[in-house]
Amino acid sequence: MDDQEIIELFRENEFKVTAQRLAICKFIISREDHPSADQIYQELKIDYPTISLGTIYKTLDLLEKLGIIQKLGFNEGSIRYDPDMELHINVVCSNCGKIYDYKAENVKKLWSDIISDLGIKPKGQRIDIYYECDDCKERN
Amino acid sequence: MDDQEIIELFRENEFKVTAQRLAICKFIISREDHPSADQIYQELKIDYPTISLGTIYKTLDLLEKLGIIQKLGFNEGSIRYDPDMELHINVVCSNCGKIYDYKAENVKKLWSDIISDLGIKPKGQRIDIYYECDDCKERN
DNA sequence: GTAACTGCAAACGCTTTGCACTCCC
DNA sequence: GGGAGTGCAAAGCGTTTGCAGTTAC
């Protein structure tokens, strides 16, 4: 998704295009590690010194409504933002919180089987695997 | 898991057996809808009028450490407690938050394939499907 | 008897809200 | 020019913490 596509998506949905929104949207799309609101804030503050956490949260809600990102609530109460809306598995280090995505064709087949078995119209899904990453293993 | 087993598990791990702990543990095991801490509090208050939310939280942490329950953080920031530690799918109404579990044999096979593909030692997992339940559909 | 547990209240951290100012269109 | 968006600070809410009193063992 390039700048132009983002701008068009905003305009189509009658949201104004602002520097902050563009920056937040581009940032989250460029990251594969599902950052938290505060991580986004800390990094964008460098280039946009007056940006506020409130704006980050409002924009993230907007991006979720537009279907660009997915919120992921975790057990310690933290919320992370995932720009991958396709069926995938979040591989999560339960120690440091690092996340990467895993895609497997076989998941798709199984998933459609389950859906038809359940007889529901799914609105979304979330699949996590928790493990301890190599960095954390070394540290202990 | 009956009373005696719970008591033994507590003692084995050198935790004292109190009326509150037993009540919380039995309550959560008996429920299939993954209640929140406050729901547990509201219901137990009837039989244990002096029980406090602090005790609920402390006990839930303890039960998680003992491996009896699993915490599930959701997108709106809420945390729900799931007493089913086996591989299963949480079927979640994204409107009212109702949850029920779905177990399928075929998930297990796929899961072990994915694990060996990833080459990791999983510590746990979580699989959610979001949909709108019949009650909520009617209401709209 | 004593260390662990409970209940209460205060503290905490993340998220949301309200409002005056600003800026996109 | 006008209304949506921003930034700031305050409020909100679920969870955690600290501590004096209580209870299991």
Tab-separated table of C-alpha atoms (C1' of nucleotides) in Angstrom:
chain	number	residue	atom	x	y	z
A	1	MET	CA	0.000	0.000	0.000
A	2	ASP	CA	1.675	3.227	-1.141
A	3	ASP	CA	1.038	6.826	-0.065
A	4	GLN	CA	-1.421	7.474	-2.852
A	5	GLU	CA	-3.563	4.461	-1.984
A	6	ILE	CA	-3.700	5.460	1.665
A	7	ILE	CA	-4.726	9.008	0.762
A	8	GLU	CA	-7.461	7.748	-1.521
A	9	LEU	CA	-8.777	5.364	1.114
A	10	PHE	CA	-9.022	8.209	3.624
A	11	ARG	CA	-10.779	10.500	1.130
A	12	GLU	CA	-13.209	7.791	0.007
A	13	ASN	CA	-14.301	7.419	3.611
A	14	GLU	CA	-14.478	11.174	4.149
A	15	PHE	CA	-11.607	11.395	6.567
A	16	LYS	CA	-9.210	14.282	6.163
A	17	VAL	CA	-5.655	13.551	5.190
A	18	THR	CA	-3.248	14.936	7.761
A	19	ALA	CA	0.499	14.570	8.151
A	20	GLN	CA	-0.001	12.722	11.448
A	21	ARG	CA	-2.446	10.186	10.018
A	22	LEU	CA	-0.229	9.478	7.058
A	23	ALA	CA	2.807	9.059	9.270
A	24	ILE	CA	1.042	6.697	11.687
A	25	CYS	CA	-0.464	4.659	8.865
A	26	LYS	CA	2.808	4.327	6.950
A	27	PHE	CA	4.675	3.473	10.112
A	28	ILE	CA	2.390	0.665	11.169
A	29	ILE	CA	2.221	-0.811	7.683
A	30	SER	CA	6.013	-0.815	7.433
A	31	ARG	CA	6.448	-2.761	10.659
A	32	GLU	CA	6.127	-6.487	11.004
A	33	ASP	CA	6.504	-6.680	14.774
A	34	HIS	CA	3.047	-5.412	15.742
A	35	PRO	CA	4.033	-2.358	17.805
A	36	SER	CA	2.087	-0.942	20.751
A	37	ALA	CA	0.586	2.556	20.739
A	38	ASP	CA	3.427	3.819	22.905
A	39	GLN	CA	6.104	2.336	20.655
A	40	ILE	CA	4.512	4.123	17.697
A	41	TYR	CA	4.424	7.325	19.728
A	42	GLN	CA	8.058	7.081	20.801
A	43	GLU	CA	9.275	6.538	17.260
A	44	LEU	CA	7.121	9.132	15.531
A	45	LYS	CA	7.970	11.769	18.143
A	46	ILE	CA	11.422	11.964	16.578
A	47	ASP	CA	10.095	13.293	13.268
A	48	TYR	CA	6.870	14.831	14.630
A	49	PRO	CA	7.851	16.330	17.990
A	50	THR	CA	4.369	17.690	18.758
A	51	ILE	CA	2.433	14.494	18.008
A	52	SER	CA	0.383	13.241	20.941
A	53	LEU	CA	-0.607	9.827	22.238
A	54	GLY	CA	-4.249	10.837	21.948
A	55	THR	CA	-3.828	11.299	18.216
A	56	ILE	CA	-2.084	7.946	17.948
A	57	TYR	CA	-5.010	6.191	19.629
A	58	LYS	CA	-7.649	8.033	17.610
A	59	THR	CA	-5.836	7.264	14.370
A	60	LEU	CA	-5.361	3.599	15.259
A	61	ASP	CA	-9.098	3.293	15.906
A	62	LEU	CA	-9.715	4.892	12.535
A	63	LEU	CA	-7.332	2.508	10.781
A	64	GLU	CA	-9.089	-0.398	12.440
A	65	LYS	CA	-12.458	0.856	11.181
A	66	LEU	CA	-10.997	1.155	7.686
A	67	GLY	CA	-9.909	-2.481	7.938
A	68	ILE	CA	-6.214	-1.723	7.531
A	69	ILE	CA	-5.110	-3.033	10.907
A	70	GLN	CA	-6.221	-5.412	13.631
A	71	LYS	CA	-6.012	-4.863	17.379
A	72	LEU	CA	-4.496	-7.695	19.440
A	73	GLY	CA	-5.141	-7.627	23.185
A	74	PHE	CA	-2.674	-9.622	25.271
A	75	ASN	CA	-2.750	-11.218	28.686
A	76	GLU	CA	-0.753	-8.587	30.525
A	77	GLY	CA	-3.282	-6.050	29.298
A	78	SER	CA	-1.177	-4.646	26.467
A	79	ILE	CA	-2.615	-3.986	23.026
A	80	ARG	CA	-0.573	-4.428	19.867
A	81	TYR	CA	-1.474	-3.436	16.314
A	82	ASP	CA	-1.172	-5.884	13.441
A	83	PRO	CA	-1.263	-4.583	9.852
A	84	ASP	CA	-1.686	-8.060	8.379
A	85	MET	CA	-5.380	-8.722	7.878
A	86	GLU	CA	-4.991	-12.069	6.123
A	87	LEU	CA	-5.226	-15.436	7.836
A	88	HIS	CA	-1.915	-15.988	9.614
A	89	ILE	CA	-0.398	-17.181	12.854
A	90	ASN	CA	1.167	-14.780	15.368
A	91	VAL	CA	4.301	-16.404	16.735
A	92	VAL	CA	4.731	-14.657	20.083
A	93	CYS	CA	7.631	-14.778	22.547
A	94	SER	CA	5.829	-14.909	25.869
A	95	ASN	CA	8.850	-13.418	27.596
A	96	CYS	CA	9.840	-10.303	25.595
A	97	GLY	CA	6.661	-9.950	23.542
A	98	LYS	CA	8.389	-10.188	20.171
A	99	ILE	CA	5.966	-11.263	17.426
A	100	TYR	CA	6.374	-12.468	13.907
A	101	ASP	CA	3.841	-13.772	11.445
A	102	TYR	CA	3.697	-17.245	9.975
A	103	LYS	CA	1.636	-18.128	6.953
A	104	ALA	CA	0.840	-21.646	5.904
A	105	GLU	CA	-1.366	-22.778	3.071
A	106	ASN	CA	-2.635	-25.718	5.079
A	107	VAL	CA	-4.135	-23.371	7.663
A	108	LYS	CA	-6.499	-21.933	5.048
A	109	LYS	CA	-7.931	-25.325	4.128
A	110	LEU	CA	-8.466	-26.316	7.739
A	111	TRP	CA	-9.974	-22.945	8.502
A	112	SER	CA	-12.669	-23.214	5.862
A	113	ASP	CA	-13.469	-26.715	7.126
A	114	ILE	CA	-13.913	-25.401	10.647
A	115	ILE	CA	-16.054	-22.489	9.481
A	116	SER	CA	-18.443	-24.749	7.616
A	117	ASP	CA	-18.506	-27.176	10.538
A	118	LEU	CA	-19.427	-24.373	12.934
A	119	GLY	CA	-21.967	-22.961	10.515
A	120	ILE	CA	-21.058	-19.339	11.247
A	121	LYS	CA	-20.055	-16.287	9.230
A	122	PRO	CA	-16.693	-15.317	10.712
A	123	LYS	CA	-15.888	-11.617	11.031
A	124	GLY	CA	-12.253	-12.217	11.826
A	125	GLN	CA	-9.845	-14.513	13.551
A	126	ARG	CA	-6.699	-14.622	15.575
A	127	ILE	CA	-4.221	-17.437	16.016
A	128	ASP	CA	-1.304	-17.197	18.450
A	129	ILE	CA	1.498	-19.563	19.338
A	130	TYR	CA	3.490	-18.718	22.470
A	131	TYR	CA	7.108	-19.762	22.891
A	132	GLU	CA	10.412	-18.472	24.222
A	133	CYS	CA	12.566	-16.850	21.535
A	134	ASP	CA	16.292	-17.553	21.154
A	135	ASP	CA	17.350	-14.161	22.555
A	136	CYS	CA	15.369	-14.774	25.728
A	137	LYS	CA	16.676	-18.335	26.072
A	138	GLU	CA	20.257	-17.037	25.973
A	139	ARG	CA	19.537	-14.380	28.561
A	140	ASN	CA	18.362	-17.046	31.057
B	1	MET	CA	-11.402	-31.813	38.801
B	2	ASP	CA	-13.122	-32.339	42.146
B	3	ASP	CA	-12.597	-30.547	45.466
B	4	GLN	CA	-10.089	-33.083	46.704
B	5	GLU	CA	-7.908	-32.767	43.634
B	6	ILE	CA	-7.899	-28.982	43.872
B	7	ILE	CA	-6.934	-29.118	47.547
B	8	GLU	CA	-4.122	-31.534	46.826
B	9	LEU	CA	-2.814	-29.378	43.993
B	10	PHE	CA	-2.714	-26.347	46.283
B	11	ARG	CA	-0.936	-28.272	49.056
B	12	GLU	CA	1.588	-29.849	46.672
B	13	ASN	CA	2.580	-26.359	45.613
B	14	GLU	CA	2.652	-25.058	49.166
B	15	PHE	CA	-0.273	-22.727	48.854
B	16	LYS	CA	-2.728	-22.589	51.717
B	17	VAL	CA	-6.246	-23.818	51.144
B	18	THR	CA	-8.752	-21.081	51.917
B	19	ALA	CA	-12.485	-20.902	51.385
B	20	GLN	CA	-12.022	-18.023	48.922
B	21	ARG	CA	-9.493	-19.876	46.791
B	22	LEU	CA	-11.601	-22.988	46.651
B	23	ALA	CA	-14.694	-20.998	45.721
B	24	ILE	CA	-12.919	-19.072	42.947
B	25	CYS	CA	-11.297	-22.191	41.574
B	26	LYS	CA	-14.507	-24.236	41.578
B	27	PHE	CA	-16.438	-21.377	40.067
B	28	ILE	CA	-14.100	-20.837	37.143
B	29	ILE	CA	-13.804	-24.555	36.418
B	30	SER	CA	-17.574	-24.915	36.367
B	31	ARG	CA	-18.050	-22.166	33.800
B	32	GLU	CA	-17.627	-22.582	30.085
B	33	ASP	CA	-18.108	-18.950	29.108
B	34	HIS	CA	-14.720	-17.606	30.238
B	35	PRO	CA	-15.848	-15.000	32.784
B	36	SER	CA	-14.015	-11.773	33.598
B	37	ALA	CA	-12.615	-11.019	37.060
B	38	ASP	CA	-15.527	-8.734	37.800
B	39	GLN	CA	-18.112	-11.319	36.752
B	40	ILE	CA	-16.493	-13.798	39.138
B	41	TYR	CA	-16.529	-11.146	41.853
B	42	GLN	CA	-20.193	-10.255	41.322
B	43	GLU	CA	-21.310	-13.876	41.494
B	44	LEU	CA	-19.172	-14.985	44.423
B	45	LYS	CA	-20.157	-11.917	46.459
B	46	ILE	CA	-23.576	-13.526	46.891
B	47	ASP	CA	-22.184	-16.467	48.878
B	48	TYR	CA	-19.049	-14.721	50.174
B	49	PRO	CA	-20.142	-11.157	50.946
B	50	THR	CA	-16.718	-10.023	52.194
B	51	ILE	CA	-14.680	-11.337	49.276
B	52	SER	CA	-12.668	-8.639	47.501
B	53	LEU	CA	-11.634	-8.039	43.908
B	54	GLY	CA	-8.015	-8.019	45.028
B	55	THR	CA	-8.352	-11.598	46.233
B	56	ILE	CA	-10.004	-12.593	42.953
B	57	TYR	CA	-7.082	-11.215	40.963
B	58	LYS	CA	-4.450	-12.734	43.238
B	59	THR	CA	-6.142	-16.111	43.101
B	60	LEU	CA	-6.540	-16.004	39.323
B	61	ASP	CA	-2.808	-15.306	38.986
B	62	LEU	CA	-2.162	-18.256	41.255
B	63	LEU	CA	-4.432	-20.552	39.231
B	64	GLU	CA	-2.637	-19.440	36.079
B	65	LYS	CA	0.729	-20.304	37.638
B	66	LEU	CA	-0.639	-23.718	38.616
B	67	GLY	CA	-1.638	-24.236	34.995
B	68	ILE	CA	-5.347	-24.613	35.733
B	69	ILE	CA	-6.509	-21.608	33.741
B	70	GLN	CA	-5.383	-19.400	30.897
B	71	LYS	CA	-5.719	-15.624	30.646
B	72	LEU	CA	-7.209	-14.250	27.433
B	73	GLY	CA	-6.645	-10.543	26.745
B	74	PHE	CA	-9.110	-8.980	24.329
B	75	ASN	CA	-9.069	-5.935	22.086
B	76	GLU	CA	-11.220	-3.702	24.219
B	77	GLY	CA	-8.723	-4.280	27.014
B	78	SER	CA	-10.755	-6.840	28.935
B	79	ILE	CA	-9.256	-10.024	30.302
B	80	ARG	CA	-11.210	-13.281	30.445
B	81	TYR	CA	-10.265	-16.512	32.170
B	82	ASP	CA	-10.428	-19.836	30.360
B	83	PRO	CA	-10.271	-23.083	32.359
B	84	ASP	CA	-9.715	-25.236	29.270
B	85	MET	CA	-5.979	-25.720	28.826
B	86	GLU	CA	-6.225	-28.146	25.896
B	87	LEU	CA	-5.947	-27.159	22.256
B	88	HIS	CA	-9.279	-25.621	21.272
B	89	ILE	CA	-10.852	-22.737	19.410
B	90	ASN	CA	-12.543	-19.854	21.211
B	91	VAL	CA	-15.665	-18.950	19.260
B	92	VAL	CA	-16.231	-15.322	20.266
B	93	CYS	CA	-19.183	-13.033	19.571
B	94	SER	CA	-17.456	-9.750	18.779
B	95	ASN	CA	-20.564	-7.851	19.824
B	96	CYS	CA	-21.569	-9.194	23.253
B	97	GLY	CA	-18.368	-11.027	24.112
B	98	LYS	CA	-19.997	-14.432	24.531
B	99	ILE	CA	-17.487	-17.258	24.109
B	100	TYR	CA	-17.786	-20.967	23.649
B	101	ASP	CA	-15.135	-23.559	22.926
B	102	TYR	CA	-14.874	-25.710	19.867
B	103	LYS	CA	-12.695	-28.775	19.661
B	104	ALA	CA	-11.779	-30.490	16.470
B	105	GLU	CA	-9.502	-33.443	16.001
B	106	ASN	CA	-8.203	-32.068	12.720
B	107	VAL	CA	-6.820	-29.010	14.506
B	108	LYS	CA	-4.432	-31.183	16.513
B	109	LYS	CA	-2.890	-32.738	13.441
B	110	LEU	CA	-2.406	-29.398	11.729
B	111	TRP	CA	-1.038	-27.908	14.905
B	112	SER	CA	1.719	-30.463	15.268
B	113	ASP	CA	2.601	-29.942	11.603
B	114	ILE	CA	2.917	-26.207	12.154
B	115	ILE	CA	4.994	-26.676	15.309
B	116	SER	CA	7.494	-28.907	13.573
B	117	ASP	CA	7.564	-26.550	10.580
B	118	LEU	CA	8.359	-23.596	12.840
B	119	GLY	CA	10.909	-25.592	14.794
B	120	ILE	CA	9.876	-24.159	18.149
B	121	LYS	CA	8.834	-25.509	21.528
B	122	PRO	CA	5.410	-23.987	22.090
B	123	LYS	CA	4.473	-22.923	25.616
B	124	GLY	CA	0.839	-22.400	24.754
B	125	GLN	CA	-1.532	-21.237	22.090
B	126	ARG	CA	-4.719	-19.365	21.482
B	127	ILE	CA	-7.114	-19.595	18.582
B	128	ASP	CA	-10.085	-17.242	18.261
B	129	ILE	CA	-12.844	-16.954	15.685
B	130	TYR	CA	-14.938	-13.777	15.820
B	131	TYR	CA	-18.525	-13.702	14.628
B	132	GLU	CA	-21.915	-12.245	15.541
B	133	CYS	CA	-24.038	-14.603	17.638
B	134	ASP	CA	-27.723	-15.246	16.944
B	135	ASP	CA	-28.904	-13.201	19.949
B	136	CYS	CA	-26.984	-10.161	18.730
B	137	LYS	CA	-28.195	-10.597	15.151
B	138	GLU	CA	-31.809	-10.543	16.364
B	139	ARG	CA	-31.230	-7.439	18.432
B	140	ASN	CA	-30.045	-5.516	15.339
C	1	DG	C1'	2.992	-19.261	66.864
C	2	DT	C1'	3.930	-17.522	62.505
C	3	DA	C1'	4.008	-17.028	57.820
C	4	DA	C1'	0.772	-16.701	54.293
C	5	DC	C1'	-3.705	-14.822	52.966
C	6	DT	C1'	-7.539	-11.519	52.984
C	7	DG	C1'	-9.868	-7.152	52.478
C	8	DC	C1'	-9.575	-2.514	51.967
C	9	DA	C1'	-7.932	1.574	49.864
C	10	DA	C1'	-4.641	3.906	47.465
C	11	DA	C1'	-1.686	3.827	43.471
C	12	DC	C1'	-0.806	2.651	38.792
C	13	DG	C1'	-0.755	2.465	33.721
C	14	DC	C1'	-2.941	2.517	29.612
C	15	DT	C1'	-6.776	4.388	27.086
C	16	DT	C1'	-10.494	7.654	26.391
C	17	DT	C1'	-12.616	12.078	26.723
C	18	DG	C1'	-13.323	17.196	26.506
C	19	DC	C1'	-12.112	21.297	24.843
C	20	DA	C1'	-9.736	25.293	22.742
C	21	DC	C1'	-6.756	25.878	18.919
C	22	DT	C1'	-5.366	24.614	14.210
C	23	DC	C1'	-5.537	23.196	9.571
C	24	DC	C1'	-7.523	20.569	5.544
C	25	DC	C1'	-10.622	21.092	1.875
D	1	DG	C1'	-15.020	29.798	6.276
D	2	DG	C1'	-16.354	25.898	8.572
D	3	DG	C1'	-16.001	21.595	10.465
D	4	DA	C1'	-12.922	17.856	11.267
D	5	DG	C1'	-8.493	16.909	13.473
D	6	DT	C1'	-4.769	17.878	16.860
D	7	DG	C1'	-2.572	18.396	21.318
D	8	DC	C1'	-2.941	18.820	25.937
D	9	DA	C1'	-4.605	17.696	30.367
D	10	DA	C1'	-7.991	15.563	33.014
D	11	DA	C1'	-10.865	11.706	33.730
D	12	DG	C1'	-11.809	6.775	33.544
D	13	DC	C1'	-11.330	2.030	34.343
D	14	DG	C1'	-9.471	-2.389	35.186
D	15	DT	C1'	-5.574	-4.204	37.604
D	16	DT	C1'	-1.868	-4.159	41.007
D	17	DT	C1'	0.219	-2.930	45.301
D	18	DG	C1'	0.855	-2.071	50.365
D	19	DC	C1'	-0.446	-2.913	54.670
D	20	DA	C1'	-2.917	-4.013	59.032
D	21	DG	C1'	-5.719	-7.566	60.606
D	22	DT	C1'	-6.885	-12.546	60.160
D	23	DT	C1'	-6.424	-17.437	59.396
D	24	DA	C1'	-4.451	-22.011	57.912
D	25	DC	C1'	-1.423	-25.271	59.409
